[in-house]
Amino acid sequence: MKKQVVTTGIVLSRNDFQEADRLLTILTPEQGKIKTIAKGVRRPNSKLAGGIELFSISNITFMPGRGDFATLVSTRLLQHYGNIVKDINRTMLGYDILKRMNRLTEEAAGQEFYDLLRGTLEGLDDLELASDLVDLWFTMQLLFITGHGPNLRSDTEGNRLSPEENYLFDFDAMAFRVQTKGPFSANHIKLMRLGAGTDEPTVLKQVKDTDTYASEALSLAKNILKLHVRV
């Protein structure tokens, strides 16, 4: 007889099934991505409902099944990032990131993906942190986790990136190339470095006056990601 598994998890997707059930895809630190069925969860007296909210971290207990879906046995809410739904832009970005993580991760996803998603939700929950900066942190972290991080230290000629130069990004070399009046400056590169090199997105709050270049750095990071990773 298979034993029950106890872990923590973040719900990536929820789909109604039959009269009162719900199919869930959950990302966990130790078990990777699991698919479960929460039986009777849509009934008013269900004890499972409180622990399967989106934008939350929960303790979950499940019984592995013989087919594609495990059976959810119990849930307990640990952390709900309620500020995300107070802002429509953060809410839409949150949904988009959950969808991206669901498409990207395999069943055997490592803990680094769980930690990335947890940190992203914490960043989105911080209303003092611009959502573009959270998205930039998520995208840069994802690039390096998947092994596609750009060179943020030296240019295409091997020279150290300079605060005095402007650059164009060379997608073939995955590095910046010096170009007079190029679209990227030291400010863009600094933000991308912080996004890649910090464990939590809240560190980006320390950077002042990011409005003029955060969106451009984010656009570049997303274009790099699209080139290498299907999300």
PDB file of C-alpha atoms in Angstrom:
ATOM      1  CA  MET A   1       0.000   0.000   0.000  1.00  0.00           C
ATOM      2  CA  LYS A   2       1.364   3.405  -0.937  1.00  0.00           C
ATOM      3  CA  LYS A   3       2.067   5.832   1.889  1.00  0.00           C
ATOM      4  CA  GLN A   4       0.722   9.339   2.143  1.00  0.00           C
ATOM      5  CA  VAL A   5       3.155  12.112   1.181  1.00  0.00           C
ATOM      6  CA  VAL A   6       3.361  15.343   3.186  1.00  0.00           C
ATOM      7  CA  THR A   7       4.970  18.423   1.633  1.00  0.00           C
ATOM      8  CA  THR A   8       4.466  22.114   0.936  1.00  0.00           C
ATOM      9  CA  GLY A   9       3.163  23.352  -2.383  1.00  0.00           C
ATOM     10  CA  ILE A  10       2.066  26.229  -4.582  1.00  0.00           C
ATOM     11  CA  VAL A  11      -0.963  25.706  -6.808  1.00  0.00           C
ATOM     12  CA  LEU A  12      -0.174  26.369 -10.483  1.00  0.00           C
ATOM     13  CA  SER A  13      -3.598  25.605 -11.922  1.00  0.00           C
ATOM     14  CA  ARG A  14      -7.119  24.597 -10.859  1.00  0.00           C
ATOM     15  CA  ASN A  15      -9.815  23.087 -13.047  1.00  0.00           C
ATOM     16  CA  ASP A  16     -13.325  22.042 -12.022  1.00  0.00           C
ATOM     17  CA  PHE A  17     -14.053  18.342 -12.506  1.00  0.00           C
ATOM     18  CA  GLN A  18     -17.390  16.523 -12.344  1.00  0.00           C
ATOM     19  CA  GLU A  19     -19.944  17.877  -9.848  1.00  0.00           C
ATOM     20  CA  ALA A  20     -17.782  18.844  -6.863  1.00  0.00           C
ATOM     21  CA  ASP A  21     -14.173  17.887  -7.543  1.00  0.00           C
ATOM     22  CA  ARG A  22     -11.240  19.942  -8.764  1.00  0.00           C
ATOM     23  CA  LEU A  23      -8.062  18.952 -10.617  1.00  0.00           C
ATOM     24  CA  LEU A  24      -4.942  20.706  -9.347  1.00  0.00           C
ATOM     25  CA  THR A  25      -1.369  21.049 -10.545  1.00  0.00           C
ATOM     26  CA  ILE A  26       0.909  21.828  -7.606  1.00  0.00           C
ATOM     27  CA  LEU A  27       4.609  22.724  -7.520  1.00  0.00           C
ATOM     28  CA  THR A  28       6.480  21.333  -4.515  1.00  0.00           C
ATOM     29  CA  PRO A  29      10.103  21.609  -3.343  1.00  0.00           C
ATOM     30  CA  GLU A  30      10.775  17.882  -2.922  1.00  0.00           C
ATOM     31  CA  GLN A  31       8.226  16.099  -5.126  1.00  0.00           C
ATOM     32  CA  GLY A  32       8.476  18.338  -8.187  1.00  0.00           C
ATOM     33  CA  LYS A  33       5.234  19.095 -10.013  1.00  0.00           C
ATOM     34  CA  ILE A  34       2.315  16.876  -9.084  1.00  0.00           C
ATOM     35  CA  LYS A  35      -1.221  16.521 -10.411  1.00  0.00           C
ATOM     36  CA  THR A  36      -3.894  15.837  -7.821  1.00  0.00           C
ATOM     37  CA  ILE A  37      -7.642  15.519  -7.532  1.00  0.00           C
ATOM     38  CA  ALA A  38      -9.359  17.296  -4.644  1.00  0.00           C
ATOM     39  CA  LYS A  39     -12.557  15.329  -4.173  1.00  0.00           C
ATOM     40  CA  GLY A  40     -15.615  17.229  -2.999  1.00  0.00           C
ATOM     41  CA  VAL A  41     -13.640  20.464  -2.645  1.00  0.00           C
ATOM     42  CA  ARG A  42     -16.373  22.577  -4.227  1.00  0.00           C
ATOM     43  CA  ARG A  43     -18.912  21.616  -1.578  1.00  0.00           C
ATOM     44  CA  PRO A  44     -19.545  24.310   1.066  1.00  0.00           C
ATOM     45  CA  ASN A  45     -18.272  22.197   3.974  1.00  0.00           C
ATOM     46  CA  SER A  46     -15.078  20.947   2.297  1.00  0.00           C
ATOM     47  CA  LYS A  47     -12.014  20.952   4.563  1.00  0.00           C
ATOM     48  CA  LEU A  48      -9.678  21.018   1.547  1.00  0.00           C
ATOM     49  CA  ALA A  49     -10.818  24.328   0.073  1.00  0.00           C
ATOM     50  CA  GLY A  50      -8.902  26.682   2.375  1.00  0.00           C
ATOM     51  CA  GLY A  51      -5.515  25.257   1.465  1.00  0.00           C
ATOM     52  CA  ILE A  52      -5.676  25.322  -2.318  1.00  0.00           C
ATOM     53  CA  GLU A  53      -5.989  29.038  -2.981  1.00  0.00           C
ATOM     54  CA  LEU A  54      -3.940  30.605  -5.768  1.00  0.00           C
ATOM     55  CA  PHE A  55      -1.049  32.894  -4.749  1.00  0.00           C
ATOM     56  CA  SER A  56      -0.530  30.854  -1.575  1.00  0.00           C
ATOM     57  CA  ILE A  57       1.802  28.358   0.067  1.00  0.00           C
ATOM     58  CA  SER A  58       0.170  25.399   1.795  1.00  0.00           C
ATOM     59  CA  ASN A  59       0.972  22.193   3.597  1.00  0.00           C
ATOM     60  CA  ILE A  60      -0.525  19.366   1.570  1.00  0.00           C
ATOM     61  CA  THR A  61      -0.931  15.645   2.122  1.00  0.00           C
ATOM     62  CA  PHE A  62      -1.632  13.423  -0.866  1.00  0.00           C
ATOM     63  CA  MET A  63      -1.869   9.764  -1.753  1.00  0.00           C
ATOM     64  CA  PRO A  64       0.004   8.787  -4.933  1.00  0.00           C
ATOM     65  CA  GLY A  65      -2.319   7.191  -7.465  1.00  0.00           C
ATOM     66  CA  ARG A  66      -1.920   4.508 -10.081  1.00  0.00           C
ATOM     67  CA  GLY A  67      -2.833   6.896 -12.887  1.00  0.00           C
ATOM     68  CA  ASP A  68      -1.920  10.476 -13.655  1.00  0.00           C
ATOM     69  CA  PHE A  69      -3.522  12.008 -10.579  1.00  0.00           C
ATOM     70  CA  ALA A  70      -2.752  11.657  -6.897  1.00  0.00           C
ATOM     71  CA  THR A  71      -5.553  12.126  -4.355  1.00  0.00           C
ATOM     72  CA  LEU A  72      -5.396  15.176  -2.116  1.00  0.00           C
ATOM     73  CA  VAL A  73      -5.983  14.082   1.484  1.00  0.00           C
ATOM     74  CA  SER A  74      -5.578  17.285   3.512  1.00  0.00           C
ATOM     75  CA  THR A  75      -4.424  20.886   3.149  1.00  0.00           C
ATOM     76  CA  ARG A  76      -3.423  23.697   5.498  1.00  0.00           C
ATOM     77  CA  LEU A  77      -2.783  27.268   4.395  1.00  0.00           C
ATOM     78  CA  LEU A  78       0.639  28.563   5.467  1.00  0.00           C
ATOM     79  CA  GLN A  79       0.935  31.880   3.616  1.00  0.00           C
ATOM     80  CA  HIS A  80      -1.502  33.750   1.420  1.00  0.00           C
ATOM     81  CA  TYR A  81      -0.161  36.654  -0.641  1.00  0.00           C
ATOM     82  CA  GLY A  82      -3.374  38.650  -0.545  1.00  0.00           C
ATOM     83  CA  ASN A  83      -1.929  41.940  -1.741  1.00  0.00           C
ATOM     84  CA  ILE A  84      -1.499  40.518  -5.233  1.00  0.00           C
ATOM     85  CA  VAL A  85      -5.232  40.625  -5.916  1.00  0.00           C
ATOM     86  CA  LYS A  86      -5.519  44.232  -4.717  1.00  0.00           C
ATOM     87  CA  ASP A  87      -3.941  45.463  -7.958  1.00  0.00           C
ATOM     88  CA  ILE A  88      -5.172  44.325 -11.358  1.00  0.00           C
ATOM     89  CA  ASN A  89      -1.722  44.536 -12.983  1.00  0.00           C
ATOM     90  CA  ARG A  90      -0.158  42.418 -10.241  1.00  0.00           C
ATOM     91  CA  THR A  91      -3.020  39.954 -10.438  1.00  0.00           C
ATOM     92  CA  MET A  92      -2.654  39.521 -14.207  1.00  0.00           C
ATOM     93  CA  LEU A  93       1.123  39.196 -13.903  1.00  0.00           C
ATOM     94  CA  GLY A  94       0.664  36.626 -11.150  1.00  0.00           C
ATOM     95  CA  TYR A  95      -1.655  34.532 -13.322  1.00  0.00           C
ATOM     96  CA  ASP A  96       0.765  34.813 -16.235  1.00  0.00           C
ATOM     97  CA  ILE A  97       3.723  33.671 -14.132  1.00  0.00           C
ATOM     98  CA  LEU A  98       1.776  30.668 -12.810  1.00  0.00           C
ATOM     99  CA  LYS A  99       0.952  29.691 -16.400  1.00  0.00           C
ATOM    100  CA  ARG A 100       4.568  30.126 -17.496  1.00  0.00           C
ATOM    101  CA  MET A 101       5.860  27.991 -14.635  1.00  0.00           C
ATOM    102  CA  ASN A 102       3.299  25.315 -15.403  1.00  0.00           C
ATOM    103  CA  ARG A 103       4.316  25.176 -19.079  1.00  0.00           C
ATOM    104  CA  LEU A 104       8.023  25.256 -18.306  1.00  0.00           C
ATOM    105  CA  THR A 105       8.400  22.779 -15.465  1.00  0.00           C
ATOM    106  CA  GLU A 106       8.460  19.021 -15.812  1.00  0.00           C
ATOM    107  CA  GLU A 107       7.165  16.584 -13.211  1.00  0.00           C
ATOM    108  CA  ALA A 108      10.713  16.227 -11.844  1.00  0.00           C
ATOM    109  CA  ALA A 109      11.241  19.993 -11.437  1.00  0.00           C
ATOM    110  CA  GLY A 110      13.911  20.816  -8.859  1.00  0.00           C
ATOM    111  CA  GLN A 111      13.542  22.924  -5.730  1.00  0.00           C
ATOM    112  CA  GLU A 112      15.072  25.926  -7.517  1.00  0.00           C
ATOM    113  CA  PHE A 113      11.821  26.367  -9.479  1.00  0.00           C
ATOM    114  CA  TYR A 114       9.745  26.230  -6.293  1.00  0.00           C
ATOM    115  CA  ASP A 115      12.039  28.766  -4.625  1.00  0.00           C
ATOM    116  CA  LEU A 116      11.802  31.007  -7.694  1.00  0.00           C
ATOM    117  CA  LEU A 117       8.014  30.963  -7.651  1.00  0.00           C
ATOM    118  CA  ARG A 118       7.863  31.557  -3.903  1.00  0.00           C
ATOM    119  CA  GLY A 119      10.190  34.555  -4.207  1.00  0.00           C
ATOM    120  CA  THR A 120       8.162  35.939  -7.111  1.00  0.00           C
ATOM    121  CA  LEU A 121       4.914  35.753  -5.137  1.00  0.00           C
ATOM    122  CA  GLU A 122       6.578  37.488  -2.201  1.00  0.00           C
ATOM    123  CA  GLY A 123       7.760  40.241  -4.547  1.00  0.00           C
ATOM    124  CA  LEU A 124       4.320  40.714  -6.096  1.00  0.00           C
ATOM    125  CA  ASP A 125       2.819  40.892  -2.612  1.00  0.00           C
ATOM    126  CA  ASP A 126       5.075  43.858  -1.776  1.00  0.00           C
ATOM    127  CA  LEU A 127       3.089  46.834  -3.060  1.00  0.00           C
ATOM    128  CA  GLU A 128       6.133  49.100  -2.739  1.00  0.00           C
ATOM    129  CA  LEU A 129       8.030  47.045  -5.315  1.00  0.00           C
ATOM    130  CA  ALA A 130       7.181  47.825  -8.947  1.00  0.00           C
ATOM    131  CA  SER A 131       5.691  44.843 -10.760  1.00  0.00           C
ATOM    132  CA  ASP A 132       8.125  45.327 -13.685  1.00  0.00           C
ATOM    133  CA  LEU A 133      11.017  44.783 -11.272  1.00  0.00           C
ATOM    134  CA  VAL A 134       9.430  41.583  -9.958  1.00  0.00           C
ATOM    135  CA  ASP A 135       8.965  40.359 -13.521  1.00  0.00           C
ATOM    136  CA  LEU A 136      12.574  41.273 -14.350  1.00  0.00           C
ATOM    137  CA  TRP A 137      13.843  39.363 -11.293  1.00  0.00           C
ATOM    138  CA  PHE A 138      11.728  36.331 -12.243  1.00  0.00           C
ATOM    139  CA  THR A 139      12.912  36.400 -15.859  1.00  0.00           C
ATOM    140  CA  MET A 140      16.604  36.839 -15.034  1.00  0.00           C
ATOM    141  CA  GLN A 141      16.493  34.086 -12.427  1.00  0.00           C
ATOM    142  CA  LEU A 142      14.774  31.790 -14.904  1.00  0.00           C
ATOM    143  CA  LEU A 143      17.420  32.484 -17.548  1.00  0.00           C
ATOM    144  CA  PHE A 144      20.242  31.401 -15.257  1.00  0.00           C
ATOM    145  CA  ILE A 145      18.364  28.453 -13.733  1.00  0.00           C
ATOM    146  CA  THR A 146      17.819  27.050 -17.226  1.00  0.00           C
ATOM    147  CA  GLY A 147      21.448  27.701 -18.227  1.00  0.00           C
ATOM    148  CA  HIS A 148      20.795  30.546 -20.655  1.00  0.00           C
ATOM    149  CA  GLY A 149      22.001  33.538 -18.687  1.00  0.00           C
ATOM    150  CA  PRO A 150      23.635  36.319 -20.747  1.00  0.00           C
ATOM    151  CA  ASN A 151      27.154  37.607 -20.151  1.00  0.00           C
ATOM    152  CA  LEU A 152      26.729  40.569 -17.802  1.00  0.00           C
ATOM    153  CA  ARG A 153      30.433  41.125 -17.063  1.00  0.00           C
ATOM    154  CA  SER A 154      32.239  41.593 -20.369  1.00  0.00           C
ATOM    155  CA  ASP A 155      31.362  42.731 -23.881  1.00  0.00           C
ATOM    156  CA  THR A 156      31.674  40.803 -27.140  1.00  0.00           C
ATOM    157  CA  GLU A 157      35.367  41.746 -27.333  1.00  0.00           C
ATOM    158  CA  GLY A 158      36.077  40.406 -23.853  1.00  0.00           C
ATOM    159  CA  ASN A 159      36.416  43.850 -22.289  1.00  0.00           C
ATOM    160  CA  ARG A 160      34.848  44.608 -18.937  1.00  0.00           C
ATOM    161  CA  LEU A 161      31.491  46.379 -19.303  1.00  0.00           C
ATOM    162  CA  SER A 162      31.962  50.077 -18.690  1.00  0.00           C
ATOM    163  CA  PRO A 163      29.598  52.618 -17.084  1.00  0.00           C
ATOM    164  CA  GLU A 164      30.795  55.110 -19.704  1.00  0.00           C
ATOM    165  CA  GLU A 165      29.689  53.121 -22.760  1.00  0.00           C
ATOM    166  CA  ASN A 166      26.402  52.409 -24.494  1.00  0.00           C
ATOM    167  CA  TYR A 167      25.649  48.971 -25.846  1.00  0.00           C
ATOM    168  CA  LEU A 168      23.624  46.860 -28.248  1.00  0.00           C
ATOM    169  CA  PHE A 169      22.836  43.283 -27.225  1.00  0.00           C
ATOM    170  CA  ASP A 170      24.247  40.597 -29.528  1.00  0.00           C
ATOM    171  CA  PHE A 171      21.887  37.607 -29.314  1.00  0.00           C
ATOM    172  CA  ASP A 172      24.330  35.286 -31.081  1.00  0.00           C
ATOM    173  CA  ALA A 173      27.146  36.045 -28.656  1.00  0.00           C
ATOM    174  CA  MET A 174      24.758  36.420 -25.691  1.00  0.00           C
ATOM    175  CA  ALA A 175      26.702  39.529 -24.721  1.00  0.00           C
ATOM    176  CA  PHE A 176      26.631  43.304 -25.091  1.00  0.00           C
ATOM    177  CA  ARG A 177      28.475  44.985 -27.935  1.00  0.00           C
ATOM    178  CA  VAL A 178      29.732  48.561 -27.686  1.00  0.00           C
ATOM    179  CA  GLN A 179      27.717  50.900 -29.888  1.00  0.00           C
ATOM    180  CA  THR A 180      27.642  54.681 -29.824  1.00  0.00           C
ATOM    181  CA  LYS A 181      24.134  55.749 -28.796  1.00  0.00           C
ATOM    182  CA  GLY A 182      23.202  52.102 -28.261  1.00  0.00           C
ATOM    183  CA  PRO A 183      19.911  51.468 -26.425  1.00  0.00           C
ATOM    184  CA  PHE A 184      21.426  49.913 -23.279  1.00  0.00           C
ATOM    185  CA  SER A 185      23.469  51.659 -20.597  1.00  0.00           C
ATOM    186  CA  ALA A 186      25.104  50.760 -17.307  1.00  0.00           C
ATOM    187  CA  ASN A 187      21.725  51.305 -15.601  1.00  0.00           C
ATOM    188  CA  HIS A 188      20.082  48.553 -17.653  1.00  0.00           C
ATOM    189  CA  ILE A 189      22.962  46.167 -17.016  1.00  0.00           C
ATOM    190  CA  LYS A 190      22.986  46.927 -13.276  1.00  0.00           C
ATOM    191  CA  LEU A 191      19.316  46.024 -12.983  1.00  0.00           C
ATOM    192  CA  MET A 192      19.820  42.805 -14.911  1.00  0.00           C
ATOM    193  CA  ARG A 193      22.785  41.873 -12.699  1.00  0.00           C
ATOM    194  CA  LEU A 194      20.729  42.459  -9.561  1.00  0.00           C
ATOM    195  CA  GLY A 195      17.891  40.403 -10.979  1.00  0.00           C
ATOM    196  CA  ALA A 196      20.226  37.518 -11.678  1.00  0.00           C
ATOM    197  CA  GLY A 197      22.372  37.734  -8.569  1.00  0.00           C
ATOM    198  CA  THR A 198      19.974  38.287  -5.649  1.00  0.00           C
ATOM    199  CA  ASP A 199      17.942  35.681  -3.787  1.00  0.00           C
ATOM    200  CA  GLU A 200      14.892  37.913  -3.311  1.00  0.00           C
ATOM    201  CA  PRO A 201      13.347  40.523  -5.635  1.00  0.00           C
ATOM    202  CA  THR A 202      12.921  43.044  -2.797  1.00  0.00           C
ATOM    203  CA  VAL A 203      16.609  43.939  -3.187  1.00  0.00           C
ATOM    204  CA  LEU A 204      15.670  45.790  -6.373  1.00  0.00           C
ATOM    205  CA  LYS A 205      13.804  48.356  -4.270  1.00  0.00           C
ATOM    206  CA  GLN A 206      17.206  49.786  -3.363  1.00  0.00           C
ATOM    207  CA  VAL A 207      17.714  50.987  -6.940  1.00  0.00           C
ATOM    208  CA  LYS A 208      16.338  54.495  -7.417  1.00  0.00           C
ATOM    209  CA  ASP A 209      14.699  56.049 -10.481  1.00  0.00           C
ATOM    210  CA  THR A 210      14.164  52.789 -12.362  1.00  0.00           C
ATOM    211  CA  ASP A 211      11.079  53.937 -14.266  1.00  0.00           C
ATOM    212  CA  THR A 212      13.057  55.097 -17.290  1.00  0.00           C
ATOM    213  CA  TYR A 213      14.903  51.848 -17.937  1.00  0.00           C
ATOM    214  CA  ALA A 214      13.280  48.955 -16.003  1.00  0.00           C
ATOM    215  CA  SER A 215      10.810  48.206 -18.805  1.00  0.00           C
ATOM    216  CA  GLU A 216      13.605  48.207 -21.407  1.00  0.00           C
ATOM    217  CA  ALA A 217      15.729  45.811 -19.332  1.00  0.00           C
ATOM    218  CA  LEU A 218      12.675  43.583 -18.848  1.00  0.00           C
ATOM    219  CA  SER A 219      11.917  43.577 -22.586  1.00  0.00           C
ATOM    220  CA  LEU A 220      15.472  42.517 -23.381  1.00  0.00           C
ATOM    221  CA  ALA A 221      15.437  39.773 -20.740  1.00  0.00           C
ATOM    222  CA  LYS A 222      12.147  38.408 -22.096  1.00  0.00           C
ATOM    223  CA  ASN A 223      13.462  38.414 -25.656  1.00  0.00           C
ATOM    224  CA  ILE A 224      16.513  36.430 -24.545  1.00  0.00           C
ATOM    225  CA  LEU A 225      14.250  33.974 -22.733  1.00  0.00           C
ATOM    226  CA  LYS A 226      11.990  33.520 -25.780  1.00  0.00           C
ATOM    227  CA  LEU A 227      15.046  32.685 -27.874  1.00  0.00           C
ATOM    228  CA  HIS A 228      16.107  29.811 -25.631  1.00  0.00           C
ATOM    229  CA  VAL A 229      13.224  28.699 -23.436  1.00  0.00           C
ATOM    230  CA  ARG A 230       9.664  27.856 -24.435  1.00  0.00           C
ATOM    231  CA  VAL A 231       7.463  29.613 -21.885  1.00  0.00           C
TER     232      VAL A 231
END
